[in-house]
Coordinates of N, CA and C in Angstrom, one line a residue:
Chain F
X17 N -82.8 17.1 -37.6 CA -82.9 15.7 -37.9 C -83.1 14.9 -36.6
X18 N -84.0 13.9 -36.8 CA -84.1 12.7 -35.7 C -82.7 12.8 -35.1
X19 N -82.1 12.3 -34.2 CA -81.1 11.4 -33.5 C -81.8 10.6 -32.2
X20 N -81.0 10.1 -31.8 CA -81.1 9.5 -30.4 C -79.8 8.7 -30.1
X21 N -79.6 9.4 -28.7 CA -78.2 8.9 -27.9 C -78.5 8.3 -26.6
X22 N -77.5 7.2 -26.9 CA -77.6 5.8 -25.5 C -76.3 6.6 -25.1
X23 N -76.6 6.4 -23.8 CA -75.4 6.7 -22.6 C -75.1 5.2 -22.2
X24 N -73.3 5.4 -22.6 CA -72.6 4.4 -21.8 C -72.5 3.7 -23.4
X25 N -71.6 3.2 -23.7 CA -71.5 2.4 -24.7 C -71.3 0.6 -24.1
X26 N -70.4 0.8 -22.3 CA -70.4 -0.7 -22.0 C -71.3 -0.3 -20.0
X27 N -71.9 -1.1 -20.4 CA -72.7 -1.5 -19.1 C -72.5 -2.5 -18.2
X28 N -71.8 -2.9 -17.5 CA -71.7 -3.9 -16.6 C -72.8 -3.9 -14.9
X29 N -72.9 -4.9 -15.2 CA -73.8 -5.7 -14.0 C -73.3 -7.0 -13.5
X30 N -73.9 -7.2 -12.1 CA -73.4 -8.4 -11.4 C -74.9 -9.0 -11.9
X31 N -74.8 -10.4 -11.4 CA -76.0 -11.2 -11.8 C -76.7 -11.0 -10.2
X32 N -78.2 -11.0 -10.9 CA -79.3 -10.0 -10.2 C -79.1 -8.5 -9.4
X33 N -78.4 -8.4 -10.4 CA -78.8 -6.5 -10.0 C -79.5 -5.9 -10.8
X34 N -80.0 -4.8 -10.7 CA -80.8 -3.8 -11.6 C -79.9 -3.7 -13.0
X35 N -80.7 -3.9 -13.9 CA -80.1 -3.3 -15.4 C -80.4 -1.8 -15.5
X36 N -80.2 -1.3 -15.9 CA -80.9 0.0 -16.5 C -79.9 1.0 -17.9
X37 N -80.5 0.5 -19.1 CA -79.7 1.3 -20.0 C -80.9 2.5 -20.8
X38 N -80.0 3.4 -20.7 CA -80.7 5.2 -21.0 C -80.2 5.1 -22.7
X39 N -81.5 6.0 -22.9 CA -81.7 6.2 -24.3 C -82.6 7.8 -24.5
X40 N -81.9 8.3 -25.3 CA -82.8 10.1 -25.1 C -82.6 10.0 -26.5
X41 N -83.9 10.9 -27.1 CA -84.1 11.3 -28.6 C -84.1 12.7 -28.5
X42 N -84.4 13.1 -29.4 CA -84.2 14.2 -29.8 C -85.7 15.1 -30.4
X43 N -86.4 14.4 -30.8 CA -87.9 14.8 -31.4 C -88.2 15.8 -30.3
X44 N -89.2 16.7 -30.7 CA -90.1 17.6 -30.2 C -91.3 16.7 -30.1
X45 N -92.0 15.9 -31.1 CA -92.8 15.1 -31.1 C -92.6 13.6 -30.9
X46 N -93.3 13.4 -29.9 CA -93.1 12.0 -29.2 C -92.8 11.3 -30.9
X47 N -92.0 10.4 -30.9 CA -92.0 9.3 -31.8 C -91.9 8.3 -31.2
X48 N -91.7 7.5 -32.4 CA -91.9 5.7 -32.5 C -90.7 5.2 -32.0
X49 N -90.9 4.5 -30.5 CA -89.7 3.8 -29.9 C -89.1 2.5 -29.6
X50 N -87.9 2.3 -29.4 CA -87.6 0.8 -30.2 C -86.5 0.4 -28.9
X51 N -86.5 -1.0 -28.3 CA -85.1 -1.4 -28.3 C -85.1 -2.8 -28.7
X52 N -84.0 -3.0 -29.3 CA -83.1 -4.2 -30.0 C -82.4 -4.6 -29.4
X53 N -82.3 -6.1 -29.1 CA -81.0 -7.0 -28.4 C -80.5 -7.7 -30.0
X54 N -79.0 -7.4 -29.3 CA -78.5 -8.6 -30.4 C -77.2 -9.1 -29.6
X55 N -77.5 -10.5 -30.1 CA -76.5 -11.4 -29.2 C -75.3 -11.9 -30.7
X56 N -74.0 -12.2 -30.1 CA -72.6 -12.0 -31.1 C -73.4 -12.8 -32.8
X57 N -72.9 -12.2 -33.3 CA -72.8 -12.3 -35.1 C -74.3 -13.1 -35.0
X58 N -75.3 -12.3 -34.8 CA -76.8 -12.7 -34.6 C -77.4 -11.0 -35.6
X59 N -78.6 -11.2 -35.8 CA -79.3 -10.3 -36.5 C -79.7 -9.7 -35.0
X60 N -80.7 -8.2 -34.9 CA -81.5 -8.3 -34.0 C -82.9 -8.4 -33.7
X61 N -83.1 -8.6 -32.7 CA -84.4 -8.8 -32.0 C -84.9 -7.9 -31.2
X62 N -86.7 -7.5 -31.7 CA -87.2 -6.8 -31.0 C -87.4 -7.0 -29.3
X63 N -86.8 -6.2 -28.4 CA -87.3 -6.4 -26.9 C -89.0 -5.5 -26.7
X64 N -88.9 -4.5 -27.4 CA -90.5 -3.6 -26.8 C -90.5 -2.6 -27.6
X65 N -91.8 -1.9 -27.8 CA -91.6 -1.1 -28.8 C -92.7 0.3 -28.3
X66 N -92.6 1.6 -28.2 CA -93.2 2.6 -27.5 C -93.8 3.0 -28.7
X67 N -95.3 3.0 -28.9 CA -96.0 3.6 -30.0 C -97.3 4.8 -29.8
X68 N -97.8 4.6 -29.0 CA -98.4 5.9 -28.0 C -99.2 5.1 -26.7
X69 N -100.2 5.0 -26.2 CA -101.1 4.2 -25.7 C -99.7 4.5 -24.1
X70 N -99.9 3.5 -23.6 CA -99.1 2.9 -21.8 C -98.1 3.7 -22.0
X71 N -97.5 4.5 -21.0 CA -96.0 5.5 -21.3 C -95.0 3.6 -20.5
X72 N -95.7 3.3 -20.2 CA -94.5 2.0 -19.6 C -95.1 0.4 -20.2
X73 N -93.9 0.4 -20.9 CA -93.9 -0.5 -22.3 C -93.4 -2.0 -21.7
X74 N -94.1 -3.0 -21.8 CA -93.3 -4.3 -21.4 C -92.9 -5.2 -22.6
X75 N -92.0 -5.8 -22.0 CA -91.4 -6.6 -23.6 C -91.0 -7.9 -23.0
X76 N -90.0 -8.4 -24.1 CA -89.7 -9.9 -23.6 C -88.5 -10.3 -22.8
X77 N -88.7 -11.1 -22.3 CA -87.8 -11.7 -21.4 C -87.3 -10.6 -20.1
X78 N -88.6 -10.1 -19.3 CA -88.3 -9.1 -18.3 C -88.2 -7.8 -18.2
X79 N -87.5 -7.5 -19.9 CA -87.5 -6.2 -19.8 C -88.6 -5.4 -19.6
X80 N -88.7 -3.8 -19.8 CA -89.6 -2.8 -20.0 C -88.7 -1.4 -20.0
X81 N -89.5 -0.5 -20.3 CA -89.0 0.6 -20.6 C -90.2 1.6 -20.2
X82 N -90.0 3.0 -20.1 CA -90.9 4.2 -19.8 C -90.4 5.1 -20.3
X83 N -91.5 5.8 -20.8 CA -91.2 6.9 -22.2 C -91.6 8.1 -21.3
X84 N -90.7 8.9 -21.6 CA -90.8 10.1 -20.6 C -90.5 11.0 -21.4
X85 N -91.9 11.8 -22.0 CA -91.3 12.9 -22.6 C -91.4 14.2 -22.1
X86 N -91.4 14.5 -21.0 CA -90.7 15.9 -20.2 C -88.8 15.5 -20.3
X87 N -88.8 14.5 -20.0 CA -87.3 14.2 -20.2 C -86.7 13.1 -21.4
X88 N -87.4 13.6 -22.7 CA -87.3 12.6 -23.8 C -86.7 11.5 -23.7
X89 N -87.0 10.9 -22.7 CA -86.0 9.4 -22.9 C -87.1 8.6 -22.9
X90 N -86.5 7.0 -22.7 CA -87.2 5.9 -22.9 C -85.9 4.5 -22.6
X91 N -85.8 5.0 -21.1 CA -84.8 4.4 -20.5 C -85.2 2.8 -20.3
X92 N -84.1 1.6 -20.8 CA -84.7 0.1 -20.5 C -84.3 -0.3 -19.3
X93 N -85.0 -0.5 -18.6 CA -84.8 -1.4 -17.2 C -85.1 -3.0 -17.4
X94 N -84.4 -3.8 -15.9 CA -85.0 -5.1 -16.1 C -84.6 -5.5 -14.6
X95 N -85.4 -5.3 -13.5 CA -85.0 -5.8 -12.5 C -84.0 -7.0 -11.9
X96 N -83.7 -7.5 -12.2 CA -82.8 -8.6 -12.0 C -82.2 -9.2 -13.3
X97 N -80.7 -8.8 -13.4 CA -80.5 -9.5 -14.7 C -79.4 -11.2 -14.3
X98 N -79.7 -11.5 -15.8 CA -79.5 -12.9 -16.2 C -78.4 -12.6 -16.3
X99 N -77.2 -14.2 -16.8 CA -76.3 -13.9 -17.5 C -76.8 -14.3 -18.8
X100 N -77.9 -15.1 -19.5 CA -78.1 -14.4 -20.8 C -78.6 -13.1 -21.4
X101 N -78.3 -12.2 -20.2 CA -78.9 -11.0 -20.7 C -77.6 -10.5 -21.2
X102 N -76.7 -11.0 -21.6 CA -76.0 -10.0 -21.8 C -75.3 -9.8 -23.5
X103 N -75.5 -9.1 -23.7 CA -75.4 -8.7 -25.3 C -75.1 -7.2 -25.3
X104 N -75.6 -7.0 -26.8 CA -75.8 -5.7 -27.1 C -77.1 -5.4 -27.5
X105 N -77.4 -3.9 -26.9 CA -78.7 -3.5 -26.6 C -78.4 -2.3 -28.0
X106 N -79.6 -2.0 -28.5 CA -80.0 -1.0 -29.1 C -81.3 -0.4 -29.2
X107 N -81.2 1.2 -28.6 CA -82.0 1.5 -29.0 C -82.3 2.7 -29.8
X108 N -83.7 2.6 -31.3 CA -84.4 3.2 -32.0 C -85.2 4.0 -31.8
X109 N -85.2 5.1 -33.5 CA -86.5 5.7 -32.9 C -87.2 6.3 -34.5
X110 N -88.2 6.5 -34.6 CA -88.8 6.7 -36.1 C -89.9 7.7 -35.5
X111 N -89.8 8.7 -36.8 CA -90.4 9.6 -37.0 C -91.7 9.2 -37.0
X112 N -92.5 9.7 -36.5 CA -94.3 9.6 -36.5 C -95.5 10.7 -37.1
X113 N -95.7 10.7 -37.9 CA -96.0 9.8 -39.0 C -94.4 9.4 -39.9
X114 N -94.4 8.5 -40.5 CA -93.2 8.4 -41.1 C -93.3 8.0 -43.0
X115 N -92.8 9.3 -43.9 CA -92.8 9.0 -45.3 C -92.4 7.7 -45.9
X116 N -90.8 6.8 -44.6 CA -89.5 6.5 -45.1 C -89.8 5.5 -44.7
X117 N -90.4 4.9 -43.1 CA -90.2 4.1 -42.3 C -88.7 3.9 -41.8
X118 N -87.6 5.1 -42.2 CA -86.5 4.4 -41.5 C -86.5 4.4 -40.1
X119 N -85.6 4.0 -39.5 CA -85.0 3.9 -38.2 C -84.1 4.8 -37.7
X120 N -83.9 5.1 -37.1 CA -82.5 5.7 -36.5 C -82.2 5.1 -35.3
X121 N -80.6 4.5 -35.3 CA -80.4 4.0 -34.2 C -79.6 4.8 -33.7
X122 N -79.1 4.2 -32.0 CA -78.2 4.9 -31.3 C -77.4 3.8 -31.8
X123 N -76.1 3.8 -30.6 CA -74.6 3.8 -31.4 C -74.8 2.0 -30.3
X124 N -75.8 2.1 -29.5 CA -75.3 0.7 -28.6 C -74.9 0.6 -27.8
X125 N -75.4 0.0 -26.7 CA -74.5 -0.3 -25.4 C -74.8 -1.6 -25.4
X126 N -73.2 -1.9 -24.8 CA -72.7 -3.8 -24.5 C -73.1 -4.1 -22.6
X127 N -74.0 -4.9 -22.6 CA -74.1 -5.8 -21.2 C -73.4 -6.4 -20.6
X128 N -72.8 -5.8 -20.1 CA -71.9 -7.2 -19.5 C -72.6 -7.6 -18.2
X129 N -72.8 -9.1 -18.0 CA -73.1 -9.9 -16.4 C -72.6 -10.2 -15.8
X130 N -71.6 -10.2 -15.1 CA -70.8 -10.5 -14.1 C -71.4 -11.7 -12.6
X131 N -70.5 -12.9 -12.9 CA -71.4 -14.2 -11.7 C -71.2 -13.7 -10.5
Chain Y
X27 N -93.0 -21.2 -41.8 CA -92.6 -20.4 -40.6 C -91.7 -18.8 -41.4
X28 N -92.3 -17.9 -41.0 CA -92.2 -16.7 -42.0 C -91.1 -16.1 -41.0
X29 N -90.1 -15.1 -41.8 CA -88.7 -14.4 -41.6 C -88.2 -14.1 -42.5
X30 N -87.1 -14.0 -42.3 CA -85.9 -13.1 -43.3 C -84.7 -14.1 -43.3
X31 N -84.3 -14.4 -44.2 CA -83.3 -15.2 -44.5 C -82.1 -14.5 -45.1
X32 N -80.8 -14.6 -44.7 CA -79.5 -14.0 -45.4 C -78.7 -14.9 -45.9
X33 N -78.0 -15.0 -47.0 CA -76.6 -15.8 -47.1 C -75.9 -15.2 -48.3
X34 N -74.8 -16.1 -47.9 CA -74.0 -16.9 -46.9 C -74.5 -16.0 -45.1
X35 N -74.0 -16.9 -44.7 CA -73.6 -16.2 -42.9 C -72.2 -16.2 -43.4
X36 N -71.6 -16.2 -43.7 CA -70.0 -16.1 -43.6 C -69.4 -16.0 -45.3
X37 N -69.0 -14.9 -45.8 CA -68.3 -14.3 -46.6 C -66.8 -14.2 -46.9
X38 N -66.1 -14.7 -48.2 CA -64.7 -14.2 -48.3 C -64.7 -14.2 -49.5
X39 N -64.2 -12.8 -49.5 CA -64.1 -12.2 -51.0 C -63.0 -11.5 -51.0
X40 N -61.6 -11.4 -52.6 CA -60.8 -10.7 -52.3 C -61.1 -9.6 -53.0
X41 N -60.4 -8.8 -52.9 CA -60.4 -7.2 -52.9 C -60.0 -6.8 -54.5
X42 N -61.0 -6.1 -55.2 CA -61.5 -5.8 -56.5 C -62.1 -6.9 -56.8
X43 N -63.1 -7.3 -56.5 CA -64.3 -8.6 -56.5 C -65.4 -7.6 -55.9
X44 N -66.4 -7.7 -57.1 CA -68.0 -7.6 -56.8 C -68.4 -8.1 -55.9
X45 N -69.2 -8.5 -54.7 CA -70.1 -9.5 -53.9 C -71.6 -9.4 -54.1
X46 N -72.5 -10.3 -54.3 CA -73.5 -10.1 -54.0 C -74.0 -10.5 -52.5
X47 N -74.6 -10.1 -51.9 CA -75.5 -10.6 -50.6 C -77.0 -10.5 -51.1
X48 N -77.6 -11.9 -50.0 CA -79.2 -12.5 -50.8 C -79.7 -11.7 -49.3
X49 N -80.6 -11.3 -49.5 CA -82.1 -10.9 -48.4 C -83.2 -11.6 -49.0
X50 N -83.9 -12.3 -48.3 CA -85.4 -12.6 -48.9 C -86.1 -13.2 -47.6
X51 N -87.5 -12.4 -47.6 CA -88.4 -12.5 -46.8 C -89.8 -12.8 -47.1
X52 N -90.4 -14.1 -46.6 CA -92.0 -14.5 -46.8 C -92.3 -13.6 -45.7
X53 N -92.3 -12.7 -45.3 CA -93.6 -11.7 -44.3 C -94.5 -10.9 -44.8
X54 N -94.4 -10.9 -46.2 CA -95.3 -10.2 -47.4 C -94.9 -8.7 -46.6
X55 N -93.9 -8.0 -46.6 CA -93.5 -7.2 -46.3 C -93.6 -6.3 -47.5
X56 N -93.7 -4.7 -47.3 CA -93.7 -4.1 -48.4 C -91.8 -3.5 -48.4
X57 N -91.7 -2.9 -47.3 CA -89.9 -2.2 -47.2 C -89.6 -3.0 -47.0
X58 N -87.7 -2.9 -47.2 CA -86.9 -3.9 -46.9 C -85.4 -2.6 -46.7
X59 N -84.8 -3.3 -45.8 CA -83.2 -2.3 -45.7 C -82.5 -2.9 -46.0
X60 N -81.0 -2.1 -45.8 CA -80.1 -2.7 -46.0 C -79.3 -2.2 -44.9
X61 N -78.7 -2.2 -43.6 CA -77.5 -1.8 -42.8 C -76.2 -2.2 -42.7
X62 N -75.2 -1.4 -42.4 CA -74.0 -2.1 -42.2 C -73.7 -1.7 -40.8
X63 N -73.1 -2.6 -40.5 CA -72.4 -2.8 -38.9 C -70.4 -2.4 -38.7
X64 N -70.7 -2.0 -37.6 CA -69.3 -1.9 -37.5 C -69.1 -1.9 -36.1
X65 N -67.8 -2.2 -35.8 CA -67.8 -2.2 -34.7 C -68.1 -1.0 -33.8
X66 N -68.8 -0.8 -32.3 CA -68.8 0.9 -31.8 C -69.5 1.8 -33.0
X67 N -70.1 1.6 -33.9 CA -70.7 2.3 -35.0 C -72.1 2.0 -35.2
X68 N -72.6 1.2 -34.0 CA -73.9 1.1 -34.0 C -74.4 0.3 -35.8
X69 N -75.8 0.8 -36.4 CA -76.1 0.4 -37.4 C -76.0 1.8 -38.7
X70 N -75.7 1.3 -40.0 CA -76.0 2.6 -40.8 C -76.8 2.1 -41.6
X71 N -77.5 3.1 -42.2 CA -78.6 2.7 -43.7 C -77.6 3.0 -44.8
X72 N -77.6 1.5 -45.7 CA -77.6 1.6 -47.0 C -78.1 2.2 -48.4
X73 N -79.0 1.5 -48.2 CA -80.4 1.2 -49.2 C -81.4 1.1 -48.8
X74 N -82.4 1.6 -49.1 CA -83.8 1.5 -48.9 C -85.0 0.9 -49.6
X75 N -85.8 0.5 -49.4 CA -87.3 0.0 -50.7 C -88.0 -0.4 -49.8
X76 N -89.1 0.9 -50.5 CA -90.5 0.9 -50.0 C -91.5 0.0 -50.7
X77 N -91.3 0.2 -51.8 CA -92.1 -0.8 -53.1 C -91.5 -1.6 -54.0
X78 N -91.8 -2.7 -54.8 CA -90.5 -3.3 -56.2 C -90.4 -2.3 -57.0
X79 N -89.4 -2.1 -57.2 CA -88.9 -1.5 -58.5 C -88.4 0.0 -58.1
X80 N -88.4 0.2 -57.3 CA -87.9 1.5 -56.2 C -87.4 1.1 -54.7
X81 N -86.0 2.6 -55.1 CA -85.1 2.1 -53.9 C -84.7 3.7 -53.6
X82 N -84.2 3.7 -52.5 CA -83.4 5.0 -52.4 C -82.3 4.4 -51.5
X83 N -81.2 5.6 -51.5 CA -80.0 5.9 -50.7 C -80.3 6.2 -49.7
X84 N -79.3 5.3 -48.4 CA -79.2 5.7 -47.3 C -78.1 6.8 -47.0
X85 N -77.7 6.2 -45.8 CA -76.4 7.1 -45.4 C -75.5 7.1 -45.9
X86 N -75.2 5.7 -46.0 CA -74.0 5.3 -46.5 C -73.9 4.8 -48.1
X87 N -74.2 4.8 -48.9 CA -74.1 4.5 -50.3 C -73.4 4.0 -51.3
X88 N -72.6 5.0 -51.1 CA -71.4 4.9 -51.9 C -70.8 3.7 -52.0
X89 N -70.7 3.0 -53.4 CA -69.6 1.5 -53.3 C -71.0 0.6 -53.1
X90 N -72.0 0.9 -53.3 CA -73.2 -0.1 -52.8 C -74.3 0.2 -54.4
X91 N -74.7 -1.1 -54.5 CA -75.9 -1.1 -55.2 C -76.5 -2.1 -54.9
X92 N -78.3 -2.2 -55.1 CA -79.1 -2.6 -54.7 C -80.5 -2.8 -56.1
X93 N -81.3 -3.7 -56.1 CA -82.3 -3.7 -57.1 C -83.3 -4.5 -55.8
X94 N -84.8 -4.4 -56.7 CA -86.0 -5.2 -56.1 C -87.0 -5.3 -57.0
X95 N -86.5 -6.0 -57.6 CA -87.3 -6.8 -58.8 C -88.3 -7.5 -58.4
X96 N -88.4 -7.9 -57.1 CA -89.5 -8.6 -56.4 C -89.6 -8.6 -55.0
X97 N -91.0 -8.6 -54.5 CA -91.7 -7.9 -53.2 C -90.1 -9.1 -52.0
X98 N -90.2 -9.9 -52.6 CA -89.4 -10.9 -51.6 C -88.1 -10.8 -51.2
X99 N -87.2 -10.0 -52.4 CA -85.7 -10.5 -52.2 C -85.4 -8.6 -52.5
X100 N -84.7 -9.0 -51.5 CA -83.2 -7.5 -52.3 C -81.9 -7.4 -51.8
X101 N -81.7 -7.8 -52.6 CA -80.0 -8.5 -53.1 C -79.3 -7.2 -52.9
X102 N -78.1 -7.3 -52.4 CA -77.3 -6.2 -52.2 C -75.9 -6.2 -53.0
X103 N -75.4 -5.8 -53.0 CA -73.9 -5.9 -54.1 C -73.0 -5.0 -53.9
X104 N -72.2 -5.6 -53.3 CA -70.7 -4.7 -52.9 C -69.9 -4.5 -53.8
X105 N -69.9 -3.3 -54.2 CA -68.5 -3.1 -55.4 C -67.2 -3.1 -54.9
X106 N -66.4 -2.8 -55.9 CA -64.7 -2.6 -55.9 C -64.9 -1.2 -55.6
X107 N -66.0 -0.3 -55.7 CA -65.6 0.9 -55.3 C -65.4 1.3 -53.6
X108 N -66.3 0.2 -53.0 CA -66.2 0.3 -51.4 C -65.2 0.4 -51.2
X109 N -64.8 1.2 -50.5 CA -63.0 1.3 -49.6 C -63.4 0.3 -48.5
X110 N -63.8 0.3 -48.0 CA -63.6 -0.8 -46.5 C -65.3 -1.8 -46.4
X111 N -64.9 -2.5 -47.2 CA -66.1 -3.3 -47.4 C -66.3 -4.2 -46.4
X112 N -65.2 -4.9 -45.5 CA -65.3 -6.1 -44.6 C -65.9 -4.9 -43.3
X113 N -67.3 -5.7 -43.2 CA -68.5 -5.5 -42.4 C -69.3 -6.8 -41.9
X114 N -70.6 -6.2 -41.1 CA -71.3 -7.1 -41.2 C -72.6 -6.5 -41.7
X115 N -73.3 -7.1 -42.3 CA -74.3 -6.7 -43.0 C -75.8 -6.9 -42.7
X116 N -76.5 -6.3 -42.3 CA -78.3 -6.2 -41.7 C -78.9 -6.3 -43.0
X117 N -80.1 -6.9 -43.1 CA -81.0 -7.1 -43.7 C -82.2 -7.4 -43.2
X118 N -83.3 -5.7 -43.3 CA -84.5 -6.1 -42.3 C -85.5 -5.6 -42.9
X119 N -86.9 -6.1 -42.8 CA -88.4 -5.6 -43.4 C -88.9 -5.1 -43.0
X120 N -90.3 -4.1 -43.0 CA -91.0 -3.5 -42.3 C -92.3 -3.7 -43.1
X121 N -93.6 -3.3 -42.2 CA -94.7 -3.2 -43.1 C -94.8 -1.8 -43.2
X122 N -95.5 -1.3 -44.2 CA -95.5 0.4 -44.6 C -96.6 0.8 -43.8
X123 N -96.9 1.7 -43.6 CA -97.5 2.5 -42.9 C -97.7 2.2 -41.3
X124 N -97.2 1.4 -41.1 CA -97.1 1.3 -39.4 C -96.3 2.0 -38.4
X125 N -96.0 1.3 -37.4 CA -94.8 2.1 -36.5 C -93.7 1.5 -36.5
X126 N -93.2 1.4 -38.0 CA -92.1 1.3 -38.7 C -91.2 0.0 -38.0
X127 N -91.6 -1.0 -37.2 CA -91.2 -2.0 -36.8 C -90.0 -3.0 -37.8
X128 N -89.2 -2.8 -37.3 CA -88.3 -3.9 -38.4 C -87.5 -5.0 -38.1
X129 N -88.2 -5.9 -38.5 CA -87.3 -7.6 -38.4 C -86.3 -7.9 -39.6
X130 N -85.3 -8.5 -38.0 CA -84.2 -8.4 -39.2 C -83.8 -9.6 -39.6
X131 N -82.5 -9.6 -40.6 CA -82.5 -11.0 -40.5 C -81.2 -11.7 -39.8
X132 N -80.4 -12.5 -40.1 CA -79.4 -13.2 -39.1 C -78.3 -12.7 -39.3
X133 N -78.0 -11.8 -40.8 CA -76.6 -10.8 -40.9 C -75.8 -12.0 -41.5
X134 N -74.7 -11.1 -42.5 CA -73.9 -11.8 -43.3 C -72.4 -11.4 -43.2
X135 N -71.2 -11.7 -42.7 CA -70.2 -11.5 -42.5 C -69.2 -11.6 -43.5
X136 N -69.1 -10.3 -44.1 CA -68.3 -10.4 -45.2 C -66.9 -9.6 -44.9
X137 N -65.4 -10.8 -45.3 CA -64.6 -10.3 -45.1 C -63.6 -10.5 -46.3
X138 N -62.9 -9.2 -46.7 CA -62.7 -8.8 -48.0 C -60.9 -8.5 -47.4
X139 N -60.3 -9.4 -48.5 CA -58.5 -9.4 -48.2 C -57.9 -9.1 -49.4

């Protein structure tokens, strides 16, 4: 079965340092890749989404990501982070072609920004 | 201005009480989920619907029921059978056949004494 595991459940950063939170799936075949911000008792929000085409995906507010599949990940970066970057990150991943359209998430990692 | 709407945002219900929770989306979406949240527990699947009038079981199931009587809403219902029902609750759409993209909506905090 699908999975995908985020390393690190809490991430801390000082303000403008590199972000970088890791994400690895599990597929043999590249699938459909996802990361999700959610900020406290908020729904989430798409940041970028890896569907085949560019292996380096850009999304909103800075981020991006690169889909590496010799090393199944699809690790998020963001060169300088904010202090509203800090939330909780998620990221997805869906079967390609997909019967279900479900999701599978990882478990999450928390941002912390540090002034 | 098209999305996903939930309510209440904030829930209190006591314990052997039904709940319902409302989902309803104008994105002419065909699926719709249902997740629950927890803390450190990332997201789980509930319920599922790909079309009206059909649903399936997620992960988590049990103590949960769900209908979609219409492309717009699907109402979720917490029974007295849930053992630990105080959550927070996802509600998100997708279009079918794509790369399964899902907007969610603002989550409903239900807490059950």
């Amino acid at each position: 079965a699908q999975s995908v595991t985020q390393l690190g459940s809490h991430v801390s950063v000082s303000e403008g340092a590199l972000v970088l939170l890791r994400c690895n799936y599990s597929s043999s075949v590249p699938p459909y890749l996802f990361w999700y911000v959610q900020y406290p008792n908020q729904g989430l929000q798409l940041l970028l989404k890896y569907t085949s085409a560019a292996t380096l995906v850009k999304g909103i507010n800075g981020f991006e990501a690169e889909f590496k599949k010799s090393e199944t990940s699809f690790h998020l970066t963001k060169p300088s982070a904010h202090m509203s970057d800090a939330a909780e990150y998620f990221c997805a991943v869906s079967d390609r072609p997909s019967n279900t359209g479900k999701l599978i998430f990882g478990q999450g990692t928390t941002l912390q920004v540090k002034p | 201005d098209g999305g996903i709407t939930q309510s209440p945002k904030y829930l209190f219900r006591k314990e052997g009480q039904n709940v319902t929770l409302s989902c309803e989306q104008n994105l002419n979406h065909d699926a719709m989920y249902w997740y629950r949240q927890d803390p450190g527990q990332g997201l789980r699947l509930i319920y599922y619907s790909q079309i009206v009038n059909d649903f399936q079981k997620g992960d988590i199931a049990e103590g949960y029921s769900v209908s979609r009587e219409k492309k717009e809403s699907f109402p979720l219902t917490v029974t007295s059978a849930q053992k630990n029902p105080t959550a927070f609750y996802l509600c998100a759409s997708s279009i079918r056949g794509t790369s399964n993209e899902q907007y969610f909506g603002p989550g409903t905090r239900l807490t059950v004494t």
